[in-house]
CSV table of C-alpha atoms in Angstrom, one decimal:
chain,number,residue,atom,x,y,z
A,5,UNK,CA,-30.7,-132.9,-158.4
A,6,UNK,CA,-28.5,-136.0,-159.2
A,7,UNK,CA,-30.0,-137.8,-162.2
A,8,UNK,CA,-29.9,-141.5,-162.2
A,9,UNK,CA,-31.5,-141.7,-165.6
A,10,UNK,CA,-30.1,-139.6,-168.5
A,11,UNK,CA,-32.6,-138.2,-171.1
A,12,UNK,CA,-31.5,-140.6,-173.8
A,13,UNK,CA,-31.9,-143.6,-171.6
A,14,UNK,CA,-35.3,-142.3,-170.4
A,15,UNK,CA,-36.4,-141.9,-174.0
A,16,UNK,CA,-35.5,-145.5,-174.8
A,17,UNK,CA,-37.1,-146.9,-171.6
A,18,UNK,CA,-40.2,-144.9,-172.0
A,19,UNK,CA,-40.8,-146.0,-175.6
A,20,UNK,CA,-40.3,-149.7,-174.6
A,21,UNK,CA,-42.8,-149.4,-171.8
A,22,UNK,CA,-45.2,-147.4,-173.9
A,23,UNK,CA,-45.1,-150.1,-176.7
A,24,UNK,CA,-45.9,-152.8,-174.1
A,25,UNK,CA,-48.9,-150.8,-172.8
A,26,UNK,CA,-49.9,-150.0,-176.4
A,27,UNK,CA,-50.0,-153.7,-177.2
A,28,UNK,CA,-52.5,-154.2,-174.3
A,29,UNK,CA,-54.5,-151.2,-175.5
A,30,UNK,CA,-54.8,-152.6,-179.0
A,31,UNK,CA,-56.4,-155.8,-177.7
A,32,UNK,CA,-58.7,-153.8,-175.4
A,33,UNK,CA,-59.7,-151.6,-178.3
A,34,UNK,CA,-60.7,-154.6,-180.4
A,35,UNK,CA,-62.7,-156.0,-177.4
A,36,UNK,CA,-64.3,-152.6,-176.9
A,37,UNK,CA,-65.5,-152.3,-180.4
A,38,UNK,CA,-66.9,-155.8,-180.3
A,39,UNK,CA,-68.8,-155.1,-177.1
A,40,UNK,CA,-70.2,-151.8,-178.4
A,41,UNK,CA,-71.4,-153.2,-181.8
A,42,UNK,CA,-72.3,-156.9,-181.2
A,43,UNK,CA,-76.0,-157.9,-181.6
A,44,UNK,CA,-76.9,-154.3,-182.5
A,45,UNK,CA,-78.3,-152.6,-185.5
A,46,UNK,CA,-76.8,-149.4,-186.8
A,47,UNK,CA,-79.4,-147.3,-184.9
A,48,UNK,CA,-78.7,-149.1,-181.6
A,49,UNK,CA,-74.9,-148.6,-181.7
A,50,UNK,CA,-73.6,-145.9,-179.3
A,51,UNK,CA,-71.8,-143.9,-182.0
A,52,UNK,CA,-70.1,-141.3,-179.7
A,53,UNK,CA,-68.5,-144.1,-177.6
A,54,UNK,CA,-67.3,-145.8,-180.8
A,55,UNK,CA,-65.9,-142.6,-182.2
A,56,UNK,CA,-64.1,-141.8,-178.9
A,57,UNK,CA,-62.6,-145.3,-178.7
A,58,UNK,CA,-61.3,-144.9,-182.3
A,59,UNK,CA,-59.9,-141.5,-181.6
A,60,UNK,CA,-58.0,-142.7,-178.5
A,61,UNK,CA,-56.6,-145.6,-180.5
A,62,UNK,CA,-55.5,-143.3,-183.4
A,63,UNK,CA,-53.9,-140.8,-181.0
A,64,UNK,CA,-52.0,-143.4,-179.0
A,65,UNK,CA,-50.8,-145.0,-182.3
A,66,UNK,CA,-49.5,-141.7,-183.6
A,67,UNK,CA,-47.8,-140.9,-180.3
A,68,UNK,CA,-46.0,-144.3,-180.3
A,69,UNK,CA,-45.0,-143.8,-183.9
A,70,UNK,CA,-43.5,-140.4,-183.1
A,71,UNK,CA,-41.5,-141.9,-180.2
A,72,UNK,CA,-40.2,-144.8,-182.4
A,73,UNK,CA,-39.2,-142.2,-185.0
A,74,UNK,CA,-37.4,-140.2,-182.3
A,75,UNK,CA,-35.4,-143.2,-181.3
A,76,UNK,CA,-34.3,-143.8,-184.9
A,77,UNK,CA,-33.3,-140.1,-185.3
A,78,UNK,CA,-31.6,-139.7,-181.9
A,79,UNK,CA,-29.7,-142.9,-181.8
A,80,UNK,CA,-29.0,-143.8,-185.4
A,81,UNK,CA,-29.5,-141.0,-188.0
A,82,UNK,CA,-28.1,-138.0,-186.1
A,83,UNK,CA,-26.2,-139.7,-183.3
A,84,UNK,CA,-22.9,-138.0,-184.3
A,85,UNK,CA,-24.3,-134.9,-186.1
A,86,UNK,CA,-26.7,-133.6,-183.5
A,87,UNK,CA,-25.1,-131.0,-181.2
A,88,UNK,CA,-24.6,-132.6,-177.9
A,89,UNK,CA,-25.5,-136.1,-179.1
A,90,UNK,CA,-28.5,-138.2,-178.1
A,91,UNK,CA,-28.6,-136.8,-174.6
A,92,UNK,CA,-29.1,-133.2,-175.9
A,93,UNK,CA,-31.7,-134.4,-178.5
A,94,UNK,CA,-33.9,-136.2,-176.0
A,95,UNK,CA,-33.6,-133.4,-173.5
A,96,UNK,CA,-34.6,-130.6,-175.9
A,97,UNK,CA,-38.3,-129.7,-175.4
A,98,UNK,CA,-38.3,-127.4,-178.5
A,99,UNK,CA,-37.4,-130.2,-180.9
A,100,UNK,CA,-40.2,-130.5,-183.4
A,101,UNK,CA,-41.0,-134.1,-182.8
A,102,UNK,CA,-41.2,-133.5,-179.1
A,103,UNK,CA,-43.6,-130.6,-179.6
A,104,UNK,CA,-45.8,-132.7,-181.9
A,105,UNK,CA,-46.1,-135.6,-179.5
A,106,UNK,CA,-46.7,-133.2,-176.7
A,107,UNK,CA,-49.6,-131.8,-178.7
A,108,UNK,CA,-51.0,-135.3,-179.3
A,109,UNK,CA,-50.8,-136.1,-175.6
A,110,UNK,CA,-52.5,-132.8,-174.7
A,111,UNK,CA,-55.4,-133.5,-177.1
A,112,UNK,CA,-55.8,-137.1,-175.8
A,113,UNK,CA,-55.8,-135.8,-172.2
A,114,UNK,CA,-58.5,-133.3,-173.0
A,115,UNK,CA,-60.5,-136.0,-174.7
A,116,UNK,CA,-60.2,-138.4,-171.9
A,117,UNK,CA,-61.1,-135.9,-169.2
A,118,UNK,CA,-64.0,-134.8,-171.3
A,119,UNK,CA,-65.4,-138.3,-171.3
A,120,UNK,CA,-65.3,-138.5,-167.5
A,121,UNK,CA,-67.1,-135.2,-167.3
A,122,UNK,CA,-69.7,-136.4,-169.8
A,123,UNK,CA,-70.4,-139.5,-167.8
A,124,UNK,CA,-70.7,-137.5,-164.6
A,125,UNK,CA,-73.2,-135.2,-166.3
A,126,UNK,CA,-75.3,-138.1,-167.6
A,127,UNK,CA,-75.5,-139.6,-164.2
A,128,UNK,CA,-76.4,-136.4,-162.4
A,129,UNK,CA,-78.4,-134.8,-165.2
A,130,UNK,CA,-77.3,-131.4,-163.8
A,131,UNK,CA,-75.1,-128.9,-165.5
A,132,UNK,CA,-74.4,-127.2,-162.1
A,133,UNK,CA,-72.9,-130.4,-160.7
A,134,UNK,CA,-70.3,-130.6,-163.4
A,135,UNK,CA,-69.5,-126.9,-163.4
A,136,UNK,CA,-66.3,-127.3,-161.4
A,137,UNK,CA,-64.9,-130.2,-163.4
A,138,UNK,CA,-65.8,-128.3,-166.6
A,139,UNK,CA,-63.9,-125.2,-165.4
A,140,UNK,CA,-60.9,-127.4,-164.6
A,141,UNK,CA,-61.3,-129.1,-168.0
A,142,UNK,CA,-61.0,-125.7,-169.7
A,143,UNK,CA,-57.9,-125.1,-167.5
A,144,UNK,CA,-56.5,-128.4,-168.8
A,145,UNK,CA,-56.9,-127.4,-172.4
A,146,UNK,CA,-55.5,-123.9,-171.7
A,147,UNK,CA,-52.4,-125.2,-169.8
A,148,UNK,CA,-51.9,-127.9,-172.4
A,149,UNK,CA,-52.0,-125.4,-175.3
A,150,UNK,CA,-49.8,-123.1,-173.3
A,151,UNK,CA,-47.1,-125.7,-172.8
A,152,UNK,CA,-47.2,-126.7,-176.4
A,153,UNK,CA,-46.9,-123.1,-177.6
A,154,UNK,CA,-44.1,-122.4,-175.1
A,155,UNK,CA,-42.1,-125.3,-176.5
A,156,UNK,CA,-42.1,-123.6,-179.8
A,157,UNK,CA,-40.7,-120.3,-178.5
A,158,UNK,CA,-37.0,-119.6,-177.8
A,159,UNK,CA,-35.6,-120.6,-174.4
A,160,UNK,CA,-32.7,-119.2,-172.4
A,161,UNK,CA,-31.7,-122.9,-172.1
A,162,UNK,CA,-33.1,-124.8,-175.0
A,163,UNK,CA,-32.3,-128.2,-173.4
A,164,UNK,CA,-34.0,-127.5,-170.1
A,165,UNK,CA,-37.7,-128.7,-169.9
A,166,UNK,CA,-37.7,-127.2,-166.4
A,167,UNK,CA,-37.2,-123.7,-167.7
A,168,UNK,CA,-39.3,-121.2,-165.7
A,169,UNK,CA,-42.0,-120.5,-168.3
A,170,UNK,CA,-42.4,-124.0,-169.6
A,171,UNK,CA,-42.2,-125.5,-166.2
A,172,UNK,CA,-45.1,-123.4,-164.9
A,173,UNK,CA,-47.3,-124.5,-167.8
A,174,UNK,CA,-46.4,-128.2,-167.4
A,175,UNK,CA,-47.1,-128.0,-163.6
A,176,UNK,CA,-50.4,-126.3,-164.3
A,177,UNK,CA,-51.3,-128.9,-166.8
A,178,UNK,CA,-50.6,-131.9,-164.6
A,179,UNK,CA,-52.3,-130.2,-161.6
A,180,UNK,CA,-55.5,-129.3,-163.5
A,181,UNK,CA,-55.9,-132.6,-165.3
A,182,UNK,CA,-55.4,-134.5,-162.0
A,183,UNK,CA,-57.9,-132.2,-160.2
A,184,UNK,CA,-60.4,-132.5,-163.1
A,185,UNK,CA,-60.2,-136.3,-163.1
A,186,UNK,CA,-60.4,-136.7,-159.4
A,187,UNK,CA,-63.3,-134.3,-159.0
A,188,UNK,CA,-65.4,-135.8,-161.8
A,189,UNK,CA,-64.7,-139.4,-160.7
A,190,UNK,CA,-65.6,-138.6,-157.1
A,191,UNK,CA,-68.8,-136.9,-158.1
A,192,UNK,CA,-69.7,-139.9,-160.4
A,193,UNK,CA,-68.9,-142.4,-157.7
A,194,UNK,CA,-70.9,-140.5,-155.1
A,195,UNK,CA,-73.9,-140.4,-157.3
A,196,UNK,CA,-73.7,-144.1,-158.1
A,197,UNK,CA,-73.4,-144.9,-154.4
A,198,UNK,CA,-76.4,-142.8,-153.5
A,199,UNK,CA,-78.5,-144.5,-156.2
A,200,UNK,CA,-77.4,-148.0,-155.0
A,201,UNK,CA,-78.4,-147.0,-151.4
A,202,UNK,CA,-81.8,-145.9,-152.6
A,203,UNK,CA,-82.6,-149.1,-154.5
A,204,UNK,CA,-80.7,-151.8,-152.6
A,205,UNK,CA,-83.9,-153.2,-151.1
A,206,UNK,CA,-85.5,-153.8,-154.5
A,207,UNK,CA,-85.0,-157.2,-156.1
A,208,UNK,CA,-84.7,-155.6,-159.5
A,209,UNK,CA,-82.3,-152.9,-158.5
A,210,UNK,CA,-80.2,-154.8,-156.0
A,211,UNK,CA,-76.6,-155.0,-157.1
A,212,UNK,CA,-77.0,-153.1,-160.3
A,213,UNK,CA,-74.9,-150.0,-159.4
A,214,UNK,CA,-72.1,-151.2,-157.1
A,215,UNK,CA,-70.3,-153.1,-159.8
A,216,UNK,CA,-70.4,-150.0,-162.0
A,217,UNK,CA,-69.2,-147.9,-159.1
A,218,UNK,CA,-66.2,-150.2,-158.5
A,219,UNK,CA,-65.3,-150.2,-162.2
A,220,UNK,CA,-65.5,-146.4,-162.5
A,221,UNK,CA,-63.3,-146.0,-159.3
A,222,UNK,CA,-60.7,-148.5,-160.6
A,223,UNK,CA,-60.4,-146.7,-163.9
A,224,UNK,CA,-60.1,-143.3,-162.2
A,225,UNK,CA,-57.6,-144.5,-159.7
A,226,UNK,CA,-55.4,-146.0,-162.5
A,227,UNK,CA,-55.2,-142.7,-164.3
A,228,UNK,CA,-54.9,-140.6,-161.2
A,229,UNK,CA,-52.0,-142.6,-159.8
A,230,UNK,CA,-50.2,-142.2,-163.1
A,231,UNK,CA,-50.7,-138.5,-163.1
A,232,UNK,CA,-49.5,-138.2,-159.5
A,233,UNK,CA,-46.3,-140.1,-160.4
A,234,UNK,CA,-45.7,-137.8,-163.4
A,235,UNK,CA,-46.3,-134.6,-161.3
A,236,UNK,CA,-44.0,-135.8,-158.5
A,237,UNK,CA,-41.3,-136.8,-161.0
A,238,UNK,CA,-41.5,-133.4,-162.7
A,239,UNK,CA,-41.5,-131.5,-159.3
A,240,UNK,CA,-38.3,-133.4,-158.4
A,241,UNK,CA,-36.8,-132.5,-161.8
A,242,UNK,CA,-36.3,-136.2,-162.4
A,243,UNK,CA,-35.8,-137.5,-166.0
A,244,UNK,CA,-38.2,-140.3,-164.9
A,245,UNK,CA,-41.0,-137.9,-165.8
A,246,UNK,CA,-40.2,-138.6,-169.5
A,247,UNK,CA,-40.9,-142.3,-168.8
A,248,UNK,CA,-44.2,-141.6,-167.0
A,249,UNK,CA,-45.3,-139.1,-169.6
A,250,UNK,CA,-45.0,-141.5,-172.5
A,251,UNK,CA,-46.8,-144.2,-170.4
A,252,UNK,CA,-49.8,-141.9,-169.8
A,253,UNK,CA,-50.9,-141.9,-173.4
A,254,UNK,CA,-51.8,-145.6,-173.6
A,255,UNK,CA,-53.1,-145.6,-170.0
A,256,UNK,CA,-55.7,-143.0,-171.0
A,257,UNK,CA,-57.0,-145.4,-173.7
A,258,UNK,CA,-56.7,-148.4,-171.3
A,259,UNK,CA,-58.8,-146.6,-168.6
A,260,UNK,CA,-61.5,-145.8,-171.1
A,261,UNK,CA,-61.6,-149.3,-172.6
A,262,UNK,CA,-61.5,-151.0,-169.2
A,263,UNK,CA,-64.8,-149.5,-168.1
A,264,UNK,CA,-66.7,-150.8,-171.2
A,265,UNK,CA,-65.0,-154.2,-171.3
A,266,UNK,CA,-65.5,-155.0,-167.6
A,267,UNK,CA,-69.2,-154.0,-167.8
A,268,UNK,CA,-69.5,-156.2,-170.9
A,269,UNK,CA,-68.0,-159.1,-169.1
A,270,UNK,CA,-70.2,-158.6,-166.0
A,271,UNK,CA,-73.2,-158.6,-168.2
A,272,UNK,CA,-72.3,-161.8,-170.0
A,273,UNK,CA,-71.5,-163.6,-166.8
A,274,UNK,CA,-74.8,-162.5,-165.2
A,275,UNK,CA,-76.8,-163.6,-168.3
A,276,UNK,CA,-75.1,-167.0,-168.3
A,277,UNK,CA,-75.7,-167.6,-164.6
A,278,UNK,CA,-79.3,-166.4,-164.5
A,279,UNK,CA,-80.6,-167.1,-168.0
A,280,UNK,CA,-82.5,-163.8,-168.1
A,281,UNK,CA,-81.9,-160.2,-168.9
A,282,UNK,CA,-79.3,-158.9,-166.5
A,283,UNK,CA,-77.1,-155.9,-166.0
A,284,UNK,CA,-74.0,-156.3,-163.8
A,285,UNK,CA,-75.3,-158.8,-161.4
A,286,UNK,CA,-79.0,-157.9,-161.4
A,287,UNK,CA,-81.3,-160.4,-163.2
A,288,UNK,CA,-84.9,-160.0,-164.3
A,289,UNK,CA,-86.8,-163.1,-165.2
A,290,UNK,CA,-88.5,-163.4,-168.6
A,291,UNK,CA,-92.1,-163.0,-167.4
A,292,UNK,CA,-94.7,-160.3,-167.8
A,293,UNK,CA,-95.0,-157.7,-165.1
A,294,UNK,CA,-98.4,-156.3,-164.1
A,295,UNK,CA,-98.8,-152.5,-164.1
A,296,UNK,CA,-98.8,-152.5,-160.3
A,297,UNK,CA,-95.5,-154.3,-160.2
A,298,UNK,CA,-94.1,-151.9,-162.8
A,299,UNK,CA,-95.2,-149.0,-160.7
A,300,UNK,CA,-93.5,-150.4,-157.6
A,301,UNK,CA,-90.3,-151.2,-159.4
A,302,UNK,CA,-90.2,-148.2,-161.7
A,303,UNK,CA,-87.0,-146.6,-160.5
A,304,UNK,CA,-84.9,-149.7,-160.2
A,305,UNK,CA,-86.1,-150.9,-163.6
A,306,UNK,CA,-85.0,-147.6,-165.2
A,307,UNK,CA,-81.7,-147.7,-163.4
A,308,UNK,CA,-81.1,-151.2,-164.9
A,309,UNK,CA,-82.1,-150.0,-168.4
A,310,UNK,CA,-80.0,-146.9,-168.3
A,311,UNK,CA,-76.9,-148.5,-166.9
A,312,UNK,CA,-76.9,-150.9,-169.8
A,313,UNK,CA,-77.6,-148.2,-172.3
A,314,UNK,CA,-74.6,-146.1,-171.0
A,315,UNK,CA,-72.2,-149.0,-171.1
A,316,UNK,CA,-72.9,-150.6,-174.4
A,317,UNK,CA,-75.2,-148.3,-176.4
A,318,UNK,CA,-78.1,-150.7,-176.3
A,319,UNK,CA,-81.6,-149.4,-176.8
A,320,UNK,CA,-83.6,-149.3,-173.5
A,321,UNK,CA,-86.9,-150.1,-175.1
A,322,UNK,CA,-85.5,-153.4,-176.4
A,323,UNK,CA,-84.2,-154.3,-172.9
A,324,UNK,CA,-87.4,-153.4,-171.2
A,325,UNK,CA,-89.6,-155.3,-173.7
A,326,UNK,CA,-87.5,-158.4,-173.1
A,327,UNK,CA,-88.5,-158.2,-169.4
A,328,UNK,CA,-92.2,-158.0,-170.3
A,329,UNK,CA,-92.7,-154.2,-170.0
A,330,UNK,CA,-95.0,-152.6,-172.5
A,331,UNK,CA,-94.3,-149.5,-174.6
A,332,UNK,CA,-96.7,-147.5,-172.4
A,333,UNK,CA,-94.8,-148.6,-169.3
A,334,UNK,CA,-91.5,-147.6,-170.9
A,335,UNK,CA,-92.8,-144.1,-171.7
A,336,UNK,CA,-94.1,-143.9,-168.1
A,337,UNK,CA,-90.7,-144.8,-166.8
A,338,UNK,CA,-89.0,-142.4,-169.1
A,339,UNK,CA,-91.1,-139.5,-167.8
A,340,UNK,CA,-89.8,-140.0,-164.3
A,341,UNK,CA,-86.0,-140.1,-164.8
A,342,UNK,CA,-84.8,-138.2,-161.7
A,343,UNK,CA,-82.7,-141.1,-160.4
A,344,UNK,CA,-81.8,-142.7,-163.8
A,345,UNK,CA,-78.2,-143.7,-164.4
A,346,UNK,CA,-77.1,-142.8,-167.9
A,347,UNK,CA,-74.1,-141.9,-170.0
A,348,UNK,CA,-72.1,-145.1,-170.4
């Protein structure tokens, strides 16, 4: 295939675009931490989400640092001494810096896909529903590890990333992570849609889930479209796949941060407009509820509480008590969680 972009030019362009996306991800990382920790005690902070946010930020930072180092080495330090020049350096998949950044990308992909599966499980509360995405997730880890290991073994053509063995591993990796992400996102979206359909007639539950559904779908679509572009470029043996590959790393972080930030913004806007406790468009006045009202509105109330708990790590008891629900009523709601939305 005729190449319109040489490997060295692809390396330069990919690092520039990655740096731009990384800049956006840094701002989103700061906003994410603020949303997850504001107005919360140490016990109320959703520590797993904070840890994941920090890990994604660290991994994307390391990945960009490696790419910048590769530019310095390929274009400046060893421009004349490396056999074949910059073109051969950036096209060599067995080069140590390429292997290392590929390992970072693999780990970040496994982490990002794992978060989507975790959210899907928390919404469905069934291990059987997430069985297929989990199997695909194992396939992602296996294919990623296989591609990294193959990069460290001798090739017939050491400058060809499309070599038969490595090409098969990379194709399997792109295919499994795309399938895993799409499957988990569709299962998550379907569950949220059915919950919204079941509670849309309730004043408390109306409008709670649809904004969450749209945000989840948007994040999944962003990541999936990037993976499709990478898979197509690799299948066509285009050097453009180097560009897309380096862009995926900050996009994984951006997709994760985007869900939390958009839900946080929706919550703040709803509170400002309604002056009550709200979650993504659903407002509950600050007045006591009788036990009869609590019984009638039990499911939508718990949907509201759990959506907020998933998104920001808040404690559901605090949210319910602000709405005038007693501790006994909270425990009653907790005992009937079949349709609860959790995990954000």
